[in-house]
Coordinates of C-alpha atoms in Angstrom, one line a residue:
X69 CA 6.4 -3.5 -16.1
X70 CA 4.5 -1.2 -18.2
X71 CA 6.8 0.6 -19.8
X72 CA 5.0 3.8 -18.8
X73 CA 7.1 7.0 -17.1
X74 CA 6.0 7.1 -13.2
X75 CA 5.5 10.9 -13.5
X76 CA 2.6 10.6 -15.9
X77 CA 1.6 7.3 -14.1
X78 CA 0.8 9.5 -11.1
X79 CA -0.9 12.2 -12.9
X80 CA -3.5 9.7 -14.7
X81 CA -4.0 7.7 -11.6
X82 CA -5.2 10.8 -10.2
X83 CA -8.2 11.0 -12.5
X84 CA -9.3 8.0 -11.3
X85 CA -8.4 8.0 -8.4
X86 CA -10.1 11.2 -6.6
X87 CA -13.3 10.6 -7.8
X88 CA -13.4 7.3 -5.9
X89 CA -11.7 8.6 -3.0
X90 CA -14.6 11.8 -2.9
X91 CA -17.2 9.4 -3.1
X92 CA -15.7 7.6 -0.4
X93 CA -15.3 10.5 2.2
X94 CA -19.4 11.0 1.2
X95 CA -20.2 7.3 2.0
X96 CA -18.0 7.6 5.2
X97 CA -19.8 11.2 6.3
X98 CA -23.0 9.1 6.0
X99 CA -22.0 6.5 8.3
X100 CA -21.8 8.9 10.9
X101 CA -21.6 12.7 11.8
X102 CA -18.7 14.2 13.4
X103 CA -19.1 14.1 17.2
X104 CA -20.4 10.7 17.3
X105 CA -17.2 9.0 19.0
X106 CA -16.2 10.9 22.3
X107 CA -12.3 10.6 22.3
X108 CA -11.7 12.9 25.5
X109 CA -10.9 9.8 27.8
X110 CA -8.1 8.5 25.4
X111 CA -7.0 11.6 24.5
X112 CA -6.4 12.4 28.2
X113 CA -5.0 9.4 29.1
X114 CA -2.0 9.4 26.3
X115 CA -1.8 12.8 27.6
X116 CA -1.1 11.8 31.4
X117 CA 1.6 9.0 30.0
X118 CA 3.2 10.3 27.4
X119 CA 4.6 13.9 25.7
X120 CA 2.7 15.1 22.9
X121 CA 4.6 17.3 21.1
X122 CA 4.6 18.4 17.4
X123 CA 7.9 16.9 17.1
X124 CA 6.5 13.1 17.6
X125 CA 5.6 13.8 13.6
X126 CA 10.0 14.0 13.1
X127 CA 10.3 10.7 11.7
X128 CA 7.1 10.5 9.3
X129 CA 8.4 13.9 8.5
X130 CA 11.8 12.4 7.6
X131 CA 10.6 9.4 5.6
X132 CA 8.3 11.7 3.5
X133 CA 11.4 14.2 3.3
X134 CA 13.5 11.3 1.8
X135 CA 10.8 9.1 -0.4
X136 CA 10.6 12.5 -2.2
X137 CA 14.4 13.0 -2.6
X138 CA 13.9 8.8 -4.1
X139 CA 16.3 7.5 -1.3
X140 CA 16.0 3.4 -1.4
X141 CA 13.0 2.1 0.4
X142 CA 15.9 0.8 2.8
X143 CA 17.7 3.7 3.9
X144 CA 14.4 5.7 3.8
X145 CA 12.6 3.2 6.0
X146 CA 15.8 2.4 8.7
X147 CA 16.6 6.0 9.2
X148 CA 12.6 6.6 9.9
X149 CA 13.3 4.1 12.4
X150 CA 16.3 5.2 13.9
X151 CA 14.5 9.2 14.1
X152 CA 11.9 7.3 16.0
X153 CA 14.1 5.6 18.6
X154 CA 16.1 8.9 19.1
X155 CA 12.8 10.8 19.5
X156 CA 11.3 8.5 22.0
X157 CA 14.8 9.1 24.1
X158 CA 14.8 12.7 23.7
X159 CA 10.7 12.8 24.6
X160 CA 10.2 9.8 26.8
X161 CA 13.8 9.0 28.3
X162 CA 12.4 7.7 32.2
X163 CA 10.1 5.5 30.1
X164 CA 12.6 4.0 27.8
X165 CA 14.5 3.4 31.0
X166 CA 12.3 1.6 32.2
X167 CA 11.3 -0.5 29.0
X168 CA 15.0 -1.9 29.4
X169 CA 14.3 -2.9 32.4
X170 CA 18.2 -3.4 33.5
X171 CA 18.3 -1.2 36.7
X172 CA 22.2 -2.2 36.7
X173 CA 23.3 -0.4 33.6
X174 CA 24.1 2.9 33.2
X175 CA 21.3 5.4 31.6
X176 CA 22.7 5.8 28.3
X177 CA 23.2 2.2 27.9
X178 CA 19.8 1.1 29.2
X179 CA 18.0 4.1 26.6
X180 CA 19.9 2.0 23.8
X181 CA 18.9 -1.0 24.9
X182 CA 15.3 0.3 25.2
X183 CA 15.0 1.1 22.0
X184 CA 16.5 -1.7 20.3
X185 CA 14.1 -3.9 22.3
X186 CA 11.2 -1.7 21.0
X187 CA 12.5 -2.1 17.3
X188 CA 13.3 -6.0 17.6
X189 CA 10.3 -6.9 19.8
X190 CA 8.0 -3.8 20.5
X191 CA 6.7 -2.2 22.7
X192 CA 4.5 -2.9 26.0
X193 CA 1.9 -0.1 27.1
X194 CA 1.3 -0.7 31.0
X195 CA -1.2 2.6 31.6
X196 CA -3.7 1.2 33.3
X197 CA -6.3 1.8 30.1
X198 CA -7.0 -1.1 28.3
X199 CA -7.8 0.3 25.8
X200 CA -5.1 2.7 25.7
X201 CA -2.8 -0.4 26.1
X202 CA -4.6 -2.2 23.3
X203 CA -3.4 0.8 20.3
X204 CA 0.0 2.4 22.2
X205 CA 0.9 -2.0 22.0
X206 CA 2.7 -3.3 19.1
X207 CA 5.3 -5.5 18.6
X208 CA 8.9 -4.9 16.6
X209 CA 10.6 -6.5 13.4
X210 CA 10.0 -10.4 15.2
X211 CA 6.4 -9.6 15.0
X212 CA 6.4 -9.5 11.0
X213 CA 8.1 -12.7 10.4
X214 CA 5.1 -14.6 9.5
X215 CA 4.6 -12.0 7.0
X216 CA 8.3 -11.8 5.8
X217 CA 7.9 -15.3 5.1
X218 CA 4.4 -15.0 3.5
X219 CA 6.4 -12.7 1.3
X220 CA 8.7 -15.1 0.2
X221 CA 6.2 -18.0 -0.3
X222 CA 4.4 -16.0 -2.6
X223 CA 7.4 -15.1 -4.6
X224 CA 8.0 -18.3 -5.0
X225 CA 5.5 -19.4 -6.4
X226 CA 4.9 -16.6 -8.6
X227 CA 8.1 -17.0 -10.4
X228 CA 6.9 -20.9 -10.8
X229 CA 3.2 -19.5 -12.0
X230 CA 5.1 -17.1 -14.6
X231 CA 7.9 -19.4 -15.7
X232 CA 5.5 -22.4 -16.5
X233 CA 3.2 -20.0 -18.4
X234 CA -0.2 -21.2 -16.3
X235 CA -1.8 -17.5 -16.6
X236 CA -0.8 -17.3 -20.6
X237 CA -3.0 -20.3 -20.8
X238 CA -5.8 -18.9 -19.1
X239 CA -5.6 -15.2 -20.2
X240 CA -5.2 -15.8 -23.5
X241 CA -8.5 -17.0 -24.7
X242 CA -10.3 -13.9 -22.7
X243 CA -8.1 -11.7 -24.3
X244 CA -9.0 -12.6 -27.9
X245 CA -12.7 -12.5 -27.2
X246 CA -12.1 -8.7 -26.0
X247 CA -12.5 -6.5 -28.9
X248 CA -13.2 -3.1 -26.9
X249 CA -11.4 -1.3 -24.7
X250 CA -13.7 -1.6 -21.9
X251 CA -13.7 -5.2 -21.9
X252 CA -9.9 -5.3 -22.2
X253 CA -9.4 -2.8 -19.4
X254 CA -11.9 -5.3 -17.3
X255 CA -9.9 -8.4 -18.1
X256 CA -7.1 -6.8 -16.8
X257 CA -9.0 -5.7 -13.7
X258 CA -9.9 -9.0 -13.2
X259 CA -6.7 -10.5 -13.7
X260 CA -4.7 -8.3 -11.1
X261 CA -7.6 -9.3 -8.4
X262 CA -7.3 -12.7 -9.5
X263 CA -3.5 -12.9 -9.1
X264 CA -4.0 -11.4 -5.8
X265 CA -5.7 -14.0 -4.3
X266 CA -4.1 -16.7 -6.1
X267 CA -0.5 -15.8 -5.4
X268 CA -1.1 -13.8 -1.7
X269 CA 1.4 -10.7 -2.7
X270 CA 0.8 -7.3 -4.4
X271 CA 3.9 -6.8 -6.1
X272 CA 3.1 -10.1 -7.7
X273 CA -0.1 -9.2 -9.2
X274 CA 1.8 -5.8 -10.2
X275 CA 4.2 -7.5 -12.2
X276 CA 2.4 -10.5 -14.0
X277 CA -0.8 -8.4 -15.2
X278 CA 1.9 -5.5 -16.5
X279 CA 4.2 -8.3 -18.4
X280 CA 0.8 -10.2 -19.8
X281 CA -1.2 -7.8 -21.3
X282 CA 1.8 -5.1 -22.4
X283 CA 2.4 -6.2 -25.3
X284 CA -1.9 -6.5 -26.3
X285 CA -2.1 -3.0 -25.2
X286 CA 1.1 -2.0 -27.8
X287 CA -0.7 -4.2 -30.5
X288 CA -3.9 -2.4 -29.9
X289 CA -2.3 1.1 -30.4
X290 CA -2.9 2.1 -26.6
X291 CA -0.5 4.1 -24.4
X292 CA 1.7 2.3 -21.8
X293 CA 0.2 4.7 -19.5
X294 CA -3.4 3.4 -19.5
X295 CA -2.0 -0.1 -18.6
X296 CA -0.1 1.4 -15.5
X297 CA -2.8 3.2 -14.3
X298 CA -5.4 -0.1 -14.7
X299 CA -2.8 -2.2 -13.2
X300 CA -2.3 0.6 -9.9
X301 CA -6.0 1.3 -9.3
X302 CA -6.5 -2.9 -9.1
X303 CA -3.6 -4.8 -7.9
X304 CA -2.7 -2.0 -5.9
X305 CA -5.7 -1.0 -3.9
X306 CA -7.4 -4.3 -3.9
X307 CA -4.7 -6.4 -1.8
X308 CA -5.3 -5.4 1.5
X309 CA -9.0 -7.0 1.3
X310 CA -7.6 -10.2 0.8
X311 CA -6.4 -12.2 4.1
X312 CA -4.2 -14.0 3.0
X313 CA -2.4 -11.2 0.7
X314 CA 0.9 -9.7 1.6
X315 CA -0.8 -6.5 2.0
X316 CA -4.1 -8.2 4.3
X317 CA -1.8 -10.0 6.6
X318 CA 0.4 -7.1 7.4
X319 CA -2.9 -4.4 7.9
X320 CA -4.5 -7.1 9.7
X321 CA -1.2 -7.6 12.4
X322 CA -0.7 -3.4 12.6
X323 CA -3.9 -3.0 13.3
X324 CA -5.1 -6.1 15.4
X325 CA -8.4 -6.5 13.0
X326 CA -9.0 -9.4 10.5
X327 CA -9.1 -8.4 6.7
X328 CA -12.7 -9.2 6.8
X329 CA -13.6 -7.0 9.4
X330 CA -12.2 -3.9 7.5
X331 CA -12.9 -4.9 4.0
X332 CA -16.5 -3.8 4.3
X333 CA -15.2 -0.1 5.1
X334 CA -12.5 -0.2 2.3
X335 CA -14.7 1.9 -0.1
X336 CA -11.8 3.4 -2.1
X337 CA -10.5 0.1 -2.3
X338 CA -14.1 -1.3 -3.9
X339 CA -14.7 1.5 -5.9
X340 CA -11.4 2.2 -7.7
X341 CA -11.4 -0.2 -9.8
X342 CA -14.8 0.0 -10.8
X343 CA -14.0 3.6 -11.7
X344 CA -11.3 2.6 -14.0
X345 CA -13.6 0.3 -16.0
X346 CA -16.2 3.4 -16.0
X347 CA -13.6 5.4 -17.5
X348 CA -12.3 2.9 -20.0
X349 CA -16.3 1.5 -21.5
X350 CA -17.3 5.6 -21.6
X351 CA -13.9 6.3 -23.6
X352 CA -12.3 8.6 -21.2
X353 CA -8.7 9.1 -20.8
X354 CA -8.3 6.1 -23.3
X355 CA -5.1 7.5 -24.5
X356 CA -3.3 5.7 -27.3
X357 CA 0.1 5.5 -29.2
X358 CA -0.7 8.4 -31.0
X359 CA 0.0 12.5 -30.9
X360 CA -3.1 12.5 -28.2
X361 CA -1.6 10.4 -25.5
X362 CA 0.3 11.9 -22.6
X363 CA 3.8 13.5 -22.9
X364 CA 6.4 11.0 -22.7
X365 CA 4.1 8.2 -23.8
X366 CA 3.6 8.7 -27.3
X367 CA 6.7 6.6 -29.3
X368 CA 7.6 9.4 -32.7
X369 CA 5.2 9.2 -35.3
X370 CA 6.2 6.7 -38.2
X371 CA 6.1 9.0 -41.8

């Protein structure tokens, strides 16, 4: 959207984005010391029910192993998947058994049929804990529909909002009244929160903040880079505190806690963007279309 290369992207979100998250650890180390929460009982009780094993960490390591290799989200995602439901018959295969439920089948048919019951629907914890139950139960693909279909709302009408030109409209005026760069960087941080709460999705307020201001930040003389990295440390990080966002939605169903209860803790989230405007009105990594900006940034120099 940008126009920036995604290797630099990452290095110059980077300096933004680690001083937020230090000061974030410090404000979470000041909420409360270590020791404080007592997790023996769990800890004991996933212990008596399940097998914890090194191993369990296959499949995350598999779908790190292949988002670095830049496999499609797809494949990357359905093969994590599949590593899990392999794993949990190789660790667990009484218990995925029993999931199935079908006493009449033979083992290796129920085990398949366990796991694709887990995948479709998830998983049921019956431990005895309640509150082991509450964070060992989740449910499959069937519980993400209302997401899925959040999704495609929001795409929806993003493509109507872009098409008709509503945010040129409204964008436009602020932009011209923005003679610094610290006031443009802010209009775009605006702008990207602003398009997450009016069209619910991330990758929406991704893509219509990069298209908008891309080509005032090439008229301007500043790198592609610097819009890339405004864009990622607002629409990005800033999603998830919004209910009714892609992002909120989906936290809020993994985790079984509203997107209000957790946006109060979100202190990366919160701060990251006020870092970038920091960096932008105090002039620092404000890289432009010159020799100074980043490798692979900078278009040749015109004679």
């Amino acid at each position: 959207m940008t126009g920036s290369g995604i290797y630099e992207h990452i290095r110059e979100s980077l300096f933004t984005s680690v001083p937020a998250l230090l000061v974030a650890i410090l404000l979470f180390g000041m909420l409360g010391a270590p020791g404080d929460f007592d997790a023996t009982a769990m800890m004991s009780g996933i212990e008596s029910h399940f097998t914890v094993s090194l191993w369990a960490f296959t499949p995350l390591l598999l779908v790190l192993g292949l988002s670095i290799a830049r496999f499609p989200p797809f494949i990357t995602i359905f093969f994590g998947a599949l590593a899990g439901g392999l794993l949990a018959v190789v660790l667990e295969p009484a218990r995925v058994v029993a999931f199935a439920a079908a006493p009449e089948m033979p083992a290796a048919v129920a085990m398949l049929k366990g796991v694709w019951m887990a995948l479709a629907n998830g998983y049921v914890a019956h431990s005895g804990n309640e509150s082991l139950d509450v964070i060992l139960t989740r449910g499959g693909m069937s519980s993400m529909m209302n997401t899925v279909w959040l999704i495609i709302t929001a795409l929806s009408f993003g493509a109507t909002v872009e098409h008709a030109g509503l945010l040129n409209r409204l964008i436009d005026p602020v932009i011209h009244r923005m003679r610094s760069v610290g006031g443009l960087v802010a209009t775009v941080v605006a702008t990207c929160i602003g398009a997450n709460i009016v069209t619910s999705d991330q990758y929406i307020s991704i893509a219509l903040p990069g298209r908008l201001f891309k080509a005032e930040f090439a008229k301007r003389g500043l790198a592609p880079v610097l819009l890339s990295r405004v864009v990622g440390d607002s629409a990005t990080v800033t999603s998830p505190l919004i209910p009714w966002n892609s992002c909120g939605a989906y936290m809020a169903a993994a985790l079984g806690v509203s997107a209000t209860g957790f946006a109060m803790y979100c202190f990366f989230n919160i701060l990251n963007p006020l870092v970038t405007i920091l960096f932008a009105v105090s002039g620092l990594r404000v890289w432009r279309t010159t020799i100074d900006a980043p490798p692979g940034n900078a278009p040749p120099l015109q004679g």
